[in-house]
mmCIF file of C-alpha atoms in Angstrom:
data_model
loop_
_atom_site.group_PDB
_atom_site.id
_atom_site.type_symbol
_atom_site.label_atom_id
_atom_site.label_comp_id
_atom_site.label_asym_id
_atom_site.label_seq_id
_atom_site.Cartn_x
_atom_site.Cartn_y
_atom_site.Cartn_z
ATOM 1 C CA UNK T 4 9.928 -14.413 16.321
ATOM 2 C CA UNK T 5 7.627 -14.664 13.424
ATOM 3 C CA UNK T 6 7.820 -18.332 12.159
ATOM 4 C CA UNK T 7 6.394 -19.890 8.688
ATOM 5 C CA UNK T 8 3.134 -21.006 10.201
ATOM 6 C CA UNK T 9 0.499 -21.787 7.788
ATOM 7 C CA UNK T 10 -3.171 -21.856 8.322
ATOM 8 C CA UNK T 11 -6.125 -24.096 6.564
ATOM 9 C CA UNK T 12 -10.021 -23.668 6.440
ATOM 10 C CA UNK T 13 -12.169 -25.648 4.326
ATOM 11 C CA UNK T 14 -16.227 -24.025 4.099
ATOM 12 C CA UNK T 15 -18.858 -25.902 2.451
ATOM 13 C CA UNK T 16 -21.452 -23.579 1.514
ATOM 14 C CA UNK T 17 -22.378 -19.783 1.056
ATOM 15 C CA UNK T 18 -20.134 -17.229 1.989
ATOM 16 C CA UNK T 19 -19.195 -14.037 2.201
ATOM 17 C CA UNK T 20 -15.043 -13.340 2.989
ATOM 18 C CA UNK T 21 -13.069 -9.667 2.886
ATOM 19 C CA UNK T 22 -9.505 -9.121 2.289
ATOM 20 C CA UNK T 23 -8.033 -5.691 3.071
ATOM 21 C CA UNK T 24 -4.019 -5.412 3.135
ATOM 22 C CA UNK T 25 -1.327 -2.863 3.687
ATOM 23 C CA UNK T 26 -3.384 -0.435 6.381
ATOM 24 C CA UNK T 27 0.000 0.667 7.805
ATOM 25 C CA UNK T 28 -1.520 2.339 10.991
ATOM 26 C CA UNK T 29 -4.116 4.336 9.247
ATOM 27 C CA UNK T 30 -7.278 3.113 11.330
ATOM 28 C CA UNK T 31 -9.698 5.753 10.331
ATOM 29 C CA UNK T 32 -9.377 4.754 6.776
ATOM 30 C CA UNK T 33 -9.315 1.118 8.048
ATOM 31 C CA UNK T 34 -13.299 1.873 10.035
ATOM 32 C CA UNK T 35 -14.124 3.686 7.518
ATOM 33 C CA UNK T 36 -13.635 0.658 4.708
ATOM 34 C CA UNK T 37 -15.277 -1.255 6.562
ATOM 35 C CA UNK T 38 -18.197 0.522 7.080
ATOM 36 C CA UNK T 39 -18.213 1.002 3.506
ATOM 37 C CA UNK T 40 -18.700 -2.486 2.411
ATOM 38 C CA UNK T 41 -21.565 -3.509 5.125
ATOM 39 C CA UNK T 42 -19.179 -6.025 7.009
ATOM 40 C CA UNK T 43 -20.772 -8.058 9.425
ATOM 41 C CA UNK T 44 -19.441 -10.803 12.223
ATOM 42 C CA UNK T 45 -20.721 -13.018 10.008
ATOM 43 C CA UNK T 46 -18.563 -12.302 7.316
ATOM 44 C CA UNK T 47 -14.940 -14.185 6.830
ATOM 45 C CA UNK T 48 -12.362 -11.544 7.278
ATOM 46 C CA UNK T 49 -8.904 -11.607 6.491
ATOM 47 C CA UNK T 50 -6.089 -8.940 6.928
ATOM 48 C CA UNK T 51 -3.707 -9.460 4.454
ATOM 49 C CA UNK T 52 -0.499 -8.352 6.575
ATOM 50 C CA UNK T 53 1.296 -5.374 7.132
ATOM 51 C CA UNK T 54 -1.138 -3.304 9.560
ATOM 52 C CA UNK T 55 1.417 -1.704 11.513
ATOM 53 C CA UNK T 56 3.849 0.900 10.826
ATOM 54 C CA UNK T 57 4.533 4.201 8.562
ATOM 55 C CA UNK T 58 1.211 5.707 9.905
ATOM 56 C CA UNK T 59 0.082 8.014 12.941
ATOM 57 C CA UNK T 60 -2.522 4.863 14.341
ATOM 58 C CA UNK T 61 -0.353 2.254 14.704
ATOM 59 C CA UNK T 62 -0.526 1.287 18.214
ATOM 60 C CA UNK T 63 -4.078 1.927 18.119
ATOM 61 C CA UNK T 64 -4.528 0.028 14.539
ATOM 62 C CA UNK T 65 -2.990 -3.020 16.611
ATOM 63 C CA UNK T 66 -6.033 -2.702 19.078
ATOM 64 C CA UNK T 67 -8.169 -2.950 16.917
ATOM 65 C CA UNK T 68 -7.249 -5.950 14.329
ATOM 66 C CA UNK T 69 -6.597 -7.447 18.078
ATOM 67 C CA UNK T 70 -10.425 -7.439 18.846
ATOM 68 C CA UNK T 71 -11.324 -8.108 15.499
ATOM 69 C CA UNK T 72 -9.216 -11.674 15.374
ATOM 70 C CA UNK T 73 -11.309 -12.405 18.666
ATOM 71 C CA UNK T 74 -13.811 -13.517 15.979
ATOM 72 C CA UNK T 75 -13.458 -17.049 14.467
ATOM 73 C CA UNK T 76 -14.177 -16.082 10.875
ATOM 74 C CA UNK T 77 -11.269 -13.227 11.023
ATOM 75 C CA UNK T 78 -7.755 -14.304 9.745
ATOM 76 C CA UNK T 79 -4.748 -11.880 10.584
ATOM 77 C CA UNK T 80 -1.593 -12.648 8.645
ATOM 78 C CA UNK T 81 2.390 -11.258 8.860
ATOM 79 C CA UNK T 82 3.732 -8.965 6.240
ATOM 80 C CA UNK T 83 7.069 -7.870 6.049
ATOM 81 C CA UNK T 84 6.519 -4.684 8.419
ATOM 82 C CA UNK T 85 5.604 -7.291 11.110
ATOM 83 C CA UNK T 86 8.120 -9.119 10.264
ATOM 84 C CA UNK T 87 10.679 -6.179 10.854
ATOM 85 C CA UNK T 88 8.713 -4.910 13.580
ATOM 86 C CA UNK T 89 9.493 -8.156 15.405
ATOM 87 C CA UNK T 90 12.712 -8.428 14.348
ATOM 88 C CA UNK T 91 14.312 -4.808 14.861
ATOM 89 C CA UNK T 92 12.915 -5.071 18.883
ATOM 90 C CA UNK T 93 13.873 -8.689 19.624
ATOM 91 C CA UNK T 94 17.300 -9.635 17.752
ATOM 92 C CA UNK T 95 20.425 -7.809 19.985
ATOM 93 C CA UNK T 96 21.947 -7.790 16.333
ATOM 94 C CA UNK T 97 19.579 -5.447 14.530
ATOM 95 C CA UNK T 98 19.436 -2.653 17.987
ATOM 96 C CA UNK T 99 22.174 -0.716 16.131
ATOM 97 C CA UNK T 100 19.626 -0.347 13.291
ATOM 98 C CA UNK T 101 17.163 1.573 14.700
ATOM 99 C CA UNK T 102 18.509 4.826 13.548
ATOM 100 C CA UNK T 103 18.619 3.665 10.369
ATOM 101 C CA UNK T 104 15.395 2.347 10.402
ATOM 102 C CA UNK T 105 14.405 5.652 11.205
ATOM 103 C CA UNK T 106 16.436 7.375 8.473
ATOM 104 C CA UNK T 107 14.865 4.968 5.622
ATOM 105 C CA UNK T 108 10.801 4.418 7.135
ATOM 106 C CA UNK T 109 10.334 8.395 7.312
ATOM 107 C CA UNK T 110 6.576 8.180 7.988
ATOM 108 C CA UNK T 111 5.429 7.570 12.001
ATOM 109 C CA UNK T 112 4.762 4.369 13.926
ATOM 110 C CA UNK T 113 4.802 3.180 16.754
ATOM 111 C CA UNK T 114 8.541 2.114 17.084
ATOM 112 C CA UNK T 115 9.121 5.656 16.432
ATOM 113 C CA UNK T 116 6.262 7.009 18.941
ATOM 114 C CA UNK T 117 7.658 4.637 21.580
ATOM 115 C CA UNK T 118 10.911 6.172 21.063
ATOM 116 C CA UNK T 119 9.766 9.714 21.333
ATOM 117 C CA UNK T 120 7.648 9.415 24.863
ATOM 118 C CA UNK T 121 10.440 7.482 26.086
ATOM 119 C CA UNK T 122 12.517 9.709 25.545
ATOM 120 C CA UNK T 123 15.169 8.060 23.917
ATOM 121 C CA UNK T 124 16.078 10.792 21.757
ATOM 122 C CA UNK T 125 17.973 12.399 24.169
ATOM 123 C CA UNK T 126 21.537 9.941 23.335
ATOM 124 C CA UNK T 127 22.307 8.653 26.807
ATOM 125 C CA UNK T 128 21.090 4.858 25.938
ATOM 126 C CA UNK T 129 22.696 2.173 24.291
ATOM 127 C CA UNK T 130 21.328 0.737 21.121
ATOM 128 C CA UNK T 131 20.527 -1.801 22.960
ATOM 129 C CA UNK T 132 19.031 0.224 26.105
ATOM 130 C CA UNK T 133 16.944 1.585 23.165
ATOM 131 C CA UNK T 134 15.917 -1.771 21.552
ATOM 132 C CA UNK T 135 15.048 -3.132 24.927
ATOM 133 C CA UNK T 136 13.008 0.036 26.485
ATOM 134 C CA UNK T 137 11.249 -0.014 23.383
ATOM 135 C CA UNK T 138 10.266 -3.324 23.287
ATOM 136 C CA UNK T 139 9.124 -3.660 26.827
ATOM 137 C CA UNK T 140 7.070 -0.533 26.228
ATOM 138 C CA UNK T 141 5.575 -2.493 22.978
ATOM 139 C CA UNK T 142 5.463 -6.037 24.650
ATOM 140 C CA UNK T 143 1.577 -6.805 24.221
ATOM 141 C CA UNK T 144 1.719 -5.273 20.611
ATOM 142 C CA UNK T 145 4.922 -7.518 19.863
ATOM 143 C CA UNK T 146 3.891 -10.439 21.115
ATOM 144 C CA UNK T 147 0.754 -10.781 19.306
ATOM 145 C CA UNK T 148 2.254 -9.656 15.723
ATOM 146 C CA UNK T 149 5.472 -12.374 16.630
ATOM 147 C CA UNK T 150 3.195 -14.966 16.724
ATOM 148 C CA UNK T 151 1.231 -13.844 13.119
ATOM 149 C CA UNK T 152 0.678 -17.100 10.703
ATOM 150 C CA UNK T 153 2.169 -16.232 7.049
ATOM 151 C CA UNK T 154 -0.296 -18.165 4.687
ATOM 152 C CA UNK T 155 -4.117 -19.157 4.616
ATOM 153 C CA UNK T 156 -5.496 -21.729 2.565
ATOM 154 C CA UNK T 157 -9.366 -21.206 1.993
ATOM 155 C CA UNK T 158 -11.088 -23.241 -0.258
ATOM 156 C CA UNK T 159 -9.154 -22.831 -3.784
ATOM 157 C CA UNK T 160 -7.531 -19.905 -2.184
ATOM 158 C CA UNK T 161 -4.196 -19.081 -0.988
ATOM 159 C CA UNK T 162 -3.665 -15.676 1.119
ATOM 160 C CA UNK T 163 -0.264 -14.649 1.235
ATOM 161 C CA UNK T 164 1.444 -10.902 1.613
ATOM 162 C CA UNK T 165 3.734 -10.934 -1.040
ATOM 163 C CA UNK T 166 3.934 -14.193 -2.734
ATOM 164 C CA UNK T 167 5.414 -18.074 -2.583
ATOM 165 C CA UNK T 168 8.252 -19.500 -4.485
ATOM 166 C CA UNK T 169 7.794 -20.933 -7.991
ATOM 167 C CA UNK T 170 7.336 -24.246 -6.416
ATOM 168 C CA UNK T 171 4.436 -26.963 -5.877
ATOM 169 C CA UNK T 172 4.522 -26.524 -2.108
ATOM 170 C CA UNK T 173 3.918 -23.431 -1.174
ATOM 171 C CA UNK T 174 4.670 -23.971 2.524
ATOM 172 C CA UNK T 175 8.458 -24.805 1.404
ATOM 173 C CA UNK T 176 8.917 -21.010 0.690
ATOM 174 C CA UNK T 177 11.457 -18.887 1.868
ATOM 175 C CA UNK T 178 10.264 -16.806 4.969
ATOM 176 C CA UNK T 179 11.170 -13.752 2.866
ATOM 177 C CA UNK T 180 9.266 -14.876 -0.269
ATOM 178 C CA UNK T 181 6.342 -15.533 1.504
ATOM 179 C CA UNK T 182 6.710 -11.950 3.226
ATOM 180 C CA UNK T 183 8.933 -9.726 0.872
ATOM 181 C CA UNK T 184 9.179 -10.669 -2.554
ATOM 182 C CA UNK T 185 8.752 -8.072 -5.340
ATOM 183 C CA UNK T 186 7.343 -8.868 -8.673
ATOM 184 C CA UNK T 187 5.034 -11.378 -7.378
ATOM 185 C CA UNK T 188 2.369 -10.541 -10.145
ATOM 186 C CA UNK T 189 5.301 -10.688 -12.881
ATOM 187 C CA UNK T 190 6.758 -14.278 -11.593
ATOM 188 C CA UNK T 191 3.904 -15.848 -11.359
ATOM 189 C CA UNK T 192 3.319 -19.403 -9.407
ATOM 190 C CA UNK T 193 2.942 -23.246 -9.996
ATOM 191 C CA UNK T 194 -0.008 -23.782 -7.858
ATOM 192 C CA UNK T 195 -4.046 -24.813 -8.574
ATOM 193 C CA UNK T 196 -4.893 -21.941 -6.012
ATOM 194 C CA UNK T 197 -5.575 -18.530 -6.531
ATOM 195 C CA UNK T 198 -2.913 -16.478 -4.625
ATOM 196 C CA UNK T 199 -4.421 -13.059 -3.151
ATOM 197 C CA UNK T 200 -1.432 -11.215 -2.472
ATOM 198 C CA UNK T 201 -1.201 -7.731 -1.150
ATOM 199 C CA UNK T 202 2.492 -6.128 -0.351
ATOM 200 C CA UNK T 203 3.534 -4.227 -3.453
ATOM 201 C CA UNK T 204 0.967 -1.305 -4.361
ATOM 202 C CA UNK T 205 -0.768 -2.122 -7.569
ATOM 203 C CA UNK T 206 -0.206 1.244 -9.151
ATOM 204 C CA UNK T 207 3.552 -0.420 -9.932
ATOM 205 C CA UNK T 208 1.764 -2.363 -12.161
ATOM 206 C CA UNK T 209 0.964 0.083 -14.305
ATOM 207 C CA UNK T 210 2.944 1.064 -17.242
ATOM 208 C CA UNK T 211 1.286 4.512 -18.318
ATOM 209 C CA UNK T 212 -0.691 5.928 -15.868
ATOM 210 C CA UNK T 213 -1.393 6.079 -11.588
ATOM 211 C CA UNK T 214 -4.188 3.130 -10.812
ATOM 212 C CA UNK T 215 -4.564 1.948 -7.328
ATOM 213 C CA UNK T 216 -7.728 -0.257 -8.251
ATOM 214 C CA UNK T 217 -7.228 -4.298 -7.591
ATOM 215 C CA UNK T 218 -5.719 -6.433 -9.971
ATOM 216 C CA UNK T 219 -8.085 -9.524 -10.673
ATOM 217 C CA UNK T 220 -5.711 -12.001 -13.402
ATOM 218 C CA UNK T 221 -7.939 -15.267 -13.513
ATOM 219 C CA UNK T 222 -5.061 -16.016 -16.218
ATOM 220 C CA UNK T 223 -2.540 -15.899 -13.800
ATOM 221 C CA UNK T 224 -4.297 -16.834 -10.793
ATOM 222 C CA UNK T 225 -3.334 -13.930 -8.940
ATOM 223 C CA UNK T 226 -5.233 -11.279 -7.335
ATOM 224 C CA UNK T 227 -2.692 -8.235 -5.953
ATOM 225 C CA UNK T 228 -4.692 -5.521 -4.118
ATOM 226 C CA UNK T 229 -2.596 -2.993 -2.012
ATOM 227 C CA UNK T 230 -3.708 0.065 -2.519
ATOM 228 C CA UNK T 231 -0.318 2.156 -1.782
ATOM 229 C CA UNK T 232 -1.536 3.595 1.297
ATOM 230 C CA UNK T 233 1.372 4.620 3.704
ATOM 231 C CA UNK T 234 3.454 4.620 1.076
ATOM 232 C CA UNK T 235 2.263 6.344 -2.154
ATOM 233 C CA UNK T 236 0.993 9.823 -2.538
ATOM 234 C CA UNK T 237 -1.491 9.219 -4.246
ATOM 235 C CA UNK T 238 -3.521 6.018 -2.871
ATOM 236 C CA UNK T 239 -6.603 3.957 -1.163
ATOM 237 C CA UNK T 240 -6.999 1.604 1.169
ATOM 238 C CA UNK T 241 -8.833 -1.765 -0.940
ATOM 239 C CA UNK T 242 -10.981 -4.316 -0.138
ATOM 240 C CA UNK T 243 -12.018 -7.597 -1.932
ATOM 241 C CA UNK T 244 -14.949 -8.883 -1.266
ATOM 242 C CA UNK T 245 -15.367 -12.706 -2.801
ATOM 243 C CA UNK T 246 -18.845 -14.287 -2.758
ATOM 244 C CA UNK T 247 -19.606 -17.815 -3.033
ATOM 245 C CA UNK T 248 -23.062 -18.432 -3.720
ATOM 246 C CA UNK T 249 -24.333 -21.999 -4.851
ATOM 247 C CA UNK T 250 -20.684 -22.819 -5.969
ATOM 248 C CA UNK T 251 -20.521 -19.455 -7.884
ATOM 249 C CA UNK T 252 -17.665 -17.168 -6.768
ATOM 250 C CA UNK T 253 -18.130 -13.371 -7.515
ATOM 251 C CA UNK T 254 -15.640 -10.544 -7.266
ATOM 252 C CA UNK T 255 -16.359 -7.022 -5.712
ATOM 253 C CA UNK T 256 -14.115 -4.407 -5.019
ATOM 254 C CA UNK T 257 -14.639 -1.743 -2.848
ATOM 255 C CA UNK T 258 -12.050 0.998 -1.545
ATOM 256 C CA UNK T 259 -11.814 4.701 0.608
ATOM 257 C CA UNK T 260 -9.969 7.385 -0.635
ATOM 258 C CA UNK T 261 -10.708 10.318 1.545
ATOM 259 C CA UNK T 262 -9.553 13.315 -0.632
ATOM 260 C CA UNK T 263 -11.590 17.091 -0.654
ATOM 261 C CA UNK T 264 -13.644 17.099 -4.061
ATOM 262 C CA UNK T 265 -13.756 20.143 -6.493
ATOM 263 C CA UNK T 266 -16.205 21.604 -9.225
ATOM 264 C CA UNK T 267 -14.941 21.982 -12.471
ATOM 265 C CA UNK T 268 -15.824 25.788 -13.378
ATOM 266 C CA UNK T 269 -14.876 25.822 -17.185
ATOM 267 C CA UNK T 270 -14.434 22.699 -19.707
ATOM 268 C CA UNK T 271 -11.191 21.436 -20.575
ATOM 269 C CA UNK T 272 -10.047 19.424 -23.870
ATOM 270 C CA UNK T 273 -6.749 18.570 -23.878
ATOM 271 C CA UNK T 274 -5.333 16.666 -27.462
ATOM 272 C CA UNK T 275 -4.824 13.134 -26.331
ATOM 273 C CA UNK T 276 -0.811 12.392 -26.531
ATOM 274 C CA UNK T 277 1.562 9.548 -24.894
ATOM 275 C CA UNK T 278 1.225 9.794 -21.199
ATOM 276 C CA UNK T 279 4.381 9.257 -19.569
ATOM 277 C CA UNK T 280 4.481 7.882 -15.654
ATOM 278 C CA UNK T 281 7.466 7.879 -13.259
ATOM 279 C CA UNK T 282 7.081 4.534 -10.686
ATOM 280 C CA UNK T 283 8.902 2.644 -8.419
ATOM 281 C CA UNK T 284 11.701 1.460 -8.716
ATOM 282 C CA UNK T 285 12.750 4.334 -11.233
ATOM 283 C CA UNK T 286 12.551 7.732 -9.712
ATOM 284 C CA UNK T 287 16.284 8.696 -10.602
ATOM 285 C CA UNK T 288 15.793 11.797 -13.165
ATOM 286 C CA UNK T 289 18.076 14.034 -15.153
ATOM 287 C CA UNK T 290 16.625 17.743 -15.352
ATOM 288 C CA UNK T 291 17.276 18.249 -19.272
ATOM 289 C CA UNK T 292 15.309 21.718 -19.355
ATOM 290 C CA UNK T 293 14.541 24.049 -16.077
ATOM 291 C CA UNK T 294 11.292 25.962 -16.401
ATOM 292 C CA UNK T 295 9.206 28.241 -14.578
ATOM 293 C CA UNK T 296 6.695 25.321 -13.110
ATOM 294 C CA UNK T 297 7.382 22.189 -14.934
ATOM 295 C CA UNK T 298 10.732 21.128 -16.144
ATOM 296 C CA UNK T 299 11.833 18.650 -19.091
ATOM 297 C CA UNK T 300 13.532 15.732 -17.568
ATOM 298 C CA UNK T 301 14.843 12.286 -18.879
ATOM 299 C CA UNK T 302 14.291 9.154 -16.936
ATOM 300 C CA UNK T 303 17.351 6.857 -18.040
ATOM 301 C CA UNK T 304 15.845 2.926 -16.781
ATOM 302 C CA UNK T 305 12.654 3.664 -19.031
ATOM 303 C CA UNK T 306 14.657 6.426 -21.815
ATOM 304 C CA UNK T 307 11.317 8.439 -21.151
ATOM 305 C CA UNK T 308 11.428 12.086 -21.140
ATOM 306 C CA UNK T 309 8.763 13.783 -19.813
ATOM 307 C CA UNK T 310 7.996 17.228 -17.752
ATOM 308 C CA UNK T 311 7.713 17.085 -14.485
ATOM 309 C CA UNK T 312 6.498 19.777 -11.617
ATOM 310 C CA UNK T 313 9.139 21.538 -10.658
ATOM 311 C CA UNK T 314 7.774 20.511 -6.805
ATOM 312 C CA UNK T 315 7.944 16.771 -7.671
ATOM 313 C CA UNK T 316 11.535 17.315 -8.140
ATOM 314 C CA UNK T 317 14.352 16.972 -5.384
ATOM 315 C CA UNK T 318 18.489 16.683 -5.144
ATOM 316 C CA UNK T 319 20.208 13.924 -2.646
ATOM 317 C CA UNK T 320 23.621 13.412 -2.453
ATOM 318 C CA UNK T 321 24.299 14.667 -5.946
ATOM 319 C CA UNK T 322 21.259 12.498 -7.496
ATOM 320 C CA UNK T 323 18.159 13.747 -8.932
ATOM 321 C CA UNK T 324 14.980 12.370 -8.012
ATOM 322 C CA UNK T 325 10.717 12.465 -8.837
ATOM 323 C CA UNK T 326 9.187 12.648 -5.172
ATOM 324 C CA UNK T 327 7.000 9.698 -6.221
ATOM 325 C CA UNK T 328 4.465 8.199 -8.483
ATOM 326 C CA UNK T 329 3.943 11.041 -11.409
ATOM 327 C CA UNK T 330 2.209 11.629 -14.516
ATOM 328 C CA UNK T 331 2.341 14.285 -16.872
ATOM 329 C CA UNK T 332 -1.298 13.605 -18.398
ATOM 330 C CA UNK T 333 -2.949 16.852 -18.501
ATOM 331 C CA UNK T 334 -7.186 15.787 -17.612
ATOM 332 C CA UNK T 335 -10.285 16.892 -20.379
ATOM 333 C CA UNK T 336 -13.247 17.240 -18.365
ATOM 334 C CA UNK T 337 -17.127 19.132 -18.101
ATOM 335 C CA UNK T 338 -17.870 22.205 -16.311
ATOM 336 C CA UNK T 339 -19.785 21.195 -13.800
ATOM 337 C CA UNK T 340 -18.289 17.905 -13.292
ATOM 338 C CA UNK T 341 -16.521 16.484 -9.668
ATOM 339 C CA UNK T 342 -12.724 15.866 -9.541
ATOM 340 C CA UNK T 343 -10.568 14.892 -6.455
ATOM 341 C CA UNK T 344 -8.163 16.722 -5.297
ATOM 342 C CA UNK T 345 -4.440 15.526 -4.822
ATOM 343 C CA UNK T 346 -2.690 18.722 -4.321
ATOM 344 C CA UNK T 347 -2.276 22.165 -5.580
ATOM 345 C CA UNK T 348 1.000 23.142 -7.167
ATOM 346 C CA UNK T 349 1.574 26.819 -8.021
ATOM 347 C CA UNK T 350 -0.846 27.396 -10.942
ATOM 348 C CA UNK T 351 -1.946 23.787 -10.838
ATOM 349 C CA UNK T 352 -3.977 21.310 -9.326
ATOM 350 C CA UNK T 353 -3.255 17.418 -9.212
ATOM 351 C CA UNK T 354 -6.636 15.658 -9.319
ATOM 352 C CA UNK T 355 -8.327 12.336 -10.337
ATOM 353 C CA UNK T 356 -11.634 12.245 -12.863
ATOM 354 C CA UNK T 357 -12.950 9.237 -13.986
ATOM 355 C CA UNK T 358 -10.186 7.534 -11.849
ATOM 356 C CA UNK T 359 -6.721 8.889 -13.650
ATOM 357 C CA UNK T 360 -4.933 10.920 -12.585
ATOM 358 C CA UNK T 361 -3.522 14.342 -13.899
ATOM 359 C CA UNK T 362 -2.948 17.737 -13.989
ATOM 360 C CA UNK T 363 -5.443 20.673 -14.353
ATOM 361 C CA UNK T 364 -5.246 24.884 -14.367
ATOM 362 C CA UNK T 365 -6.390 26.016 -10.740
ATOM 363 C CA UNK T 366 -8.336 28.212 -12.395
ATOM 364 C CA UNK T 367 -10.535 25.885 -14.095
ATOM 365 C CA UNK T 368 -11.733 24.247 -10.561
ATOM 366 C CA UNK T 369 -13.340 25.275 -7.467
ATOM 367 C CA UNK T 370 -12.549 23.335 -3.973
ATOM 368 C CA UNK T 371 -16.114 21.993 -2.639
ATOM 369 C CA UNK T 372 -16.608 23.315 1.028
#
């Protein structure tokens, strides 16, 4: 079982250290981030928790962070996905959630994969036939995640996933703080350190619009940089890179997105208005107005009404829901100018110019091939 262990390193000197959290199985993104930013053996590397799980890689992704942490200068924390990962195949308790589990994580991993080649599917086991086939045909994978450290101190800086109590000791934390607390950024903390923390995507963050980017508050002494991937539709796998040079410490950020690119064929100039933004946790709706492709809704938490893609929109035991993070804001941009492409939606494409988000005619934009 993961236990509250708590690392410390202390470098005198120049250095170069990466932090990349939240790769939830998706290894190709992973190798391709860190090809990206140049990183070297040399470099101090830390993975900031939750690598496993709600991707197609995980087992793989696993592999990988293994023979990375062979190096000395690489640091692999717990999230909360360990954490559950550990707990779900070891506890007798928890066997009878699997299903759930299931039901609630709809993305792959490699609880789920082990399931499926074991054939488990097929109802004749126990729950706890299940939980123990499954963990026997994970047992190298879960016992190097079970025995994951939760916090590293380096230098003035304190690597956690999700946060630490609003206390002086950090190490007194709740297990759960230190691996599943929400709001981190919003709480704030006691200590002298800088807490990098990674857990909750940093587009929740954002009031108006969809931003993945890393959150650097000096102010606050927190730096939050998950990226959403595995989880939002619209995300990127982050890395920060912090320098040290002759006492200085520098801040780069770096991240892969790997979406299909399209030319914009004819200019656009939409009227600048309010730009409304459904985001976790407030994705109950009520459909005020039905129309053809986007339809007025009303989002009670937030009293925001705003129209939303017909697509976007979905019906669960009698509730009314947005898919996931959404804008309305409709994007101005140059012929001849690069967008990315989200999705396309009927008459309309979802992109990202100049890093926001928004909507744009299909007609006005050509897919790159």
């Amino acid at each position: 079982m993961i236990q509250p262990k708590h690392l410390k390193k202390k470098v005198k000197g120049d250095y170069r250290l990466i932090v990349i959290s939240d790769i939830h199985g998706h290894l190709d993104r992973f190798r391709s981030l860190l090809r990206k930013i140049n990183y070297m053996s040399n470099d101090y590397l830390v993975i900031l928790g939750d690598f496993v799980e709600k991707g197609d890689q995980v087992i793989d992704t696993i592999h990988f962070v293994q023979e990375l942490d062979k190096n000395e200068k690489t640091f692999v924390l717990a999230g909360n996905c360990e954490w559950a990962m550990d707990a779900l195949l070891t506890i007798p308790e928890l066997a009878n959630q699997i299903p759930k589990y299931f039901k609630r994580v709809s993305s792959n991993g490699c609880i789920r994969e082990a399931y499926h080649k074991l054939h488990l599917d097929d109802g004749h086991e126990t729950a706890l036939g299940v939980q123990k086939k499954i963990a026997e045909y994970l047992k190298s994978e879960l016992n190097y995640v079970s025995h994951l450290p939760v916090t590293l101190k380096f230098n003035h800086f304190l690597f956690v996933h999700a946060g630490v109590d609003m206390i002086k000791n950090y190490e007194k934390s709740s297990l759960s703080s230190l691996l599943e607390m929400q709001q981190f950024y919003n709480q704030g903390h006691l200590l002298d350190e800088i807490v990098v923390v990674g857990h909750l995507p940093t587009s929740n963050y954002f009031k108006d619009y969809i931003n993945n980017n890393i959150i650097i508050d000096e102010l606050r002494k927190i730096i939050c940089i998950d990226g959403g991937t595995g989880i939002k539709n619209v995300s990127q796998l982050n890395a920060l890179i912090i320098e040290s040079k002759n006492g200085n410490i520098t801040y780069q950020k770096e991240y892969v997105q790997p979406l299909p690119y399209a030319t914009v064929l004819t200019s656009v100039h939409k009227d600048k208005k309010d730009t409304h933004k459904i985001s976790f946790p407030h994705f109950e709706i009520e459909v005020l107005e039905k129309g053809r492709q986007f339809s007025l809704c009303y989002q009670k938490d937030t009293q925001m009404t705003l129209y939303i893609k017909n697509e976007f929109i979905y019906t669960r035991q009698g509730q009314t829901y947005c898919l996931d993070d959404y804008t309305d804001f409709m994007l101005s941009v140059e012929k001849g100018e690069k967008i990315k492409i989200i999705g396309i939606y009927d008459d309309y494409t979802y992109g990202i110019y100049n890093e926001r988000v928004g909507w744009i005619k299909n007609k006005c934009v050509c897919i790159d091939k």
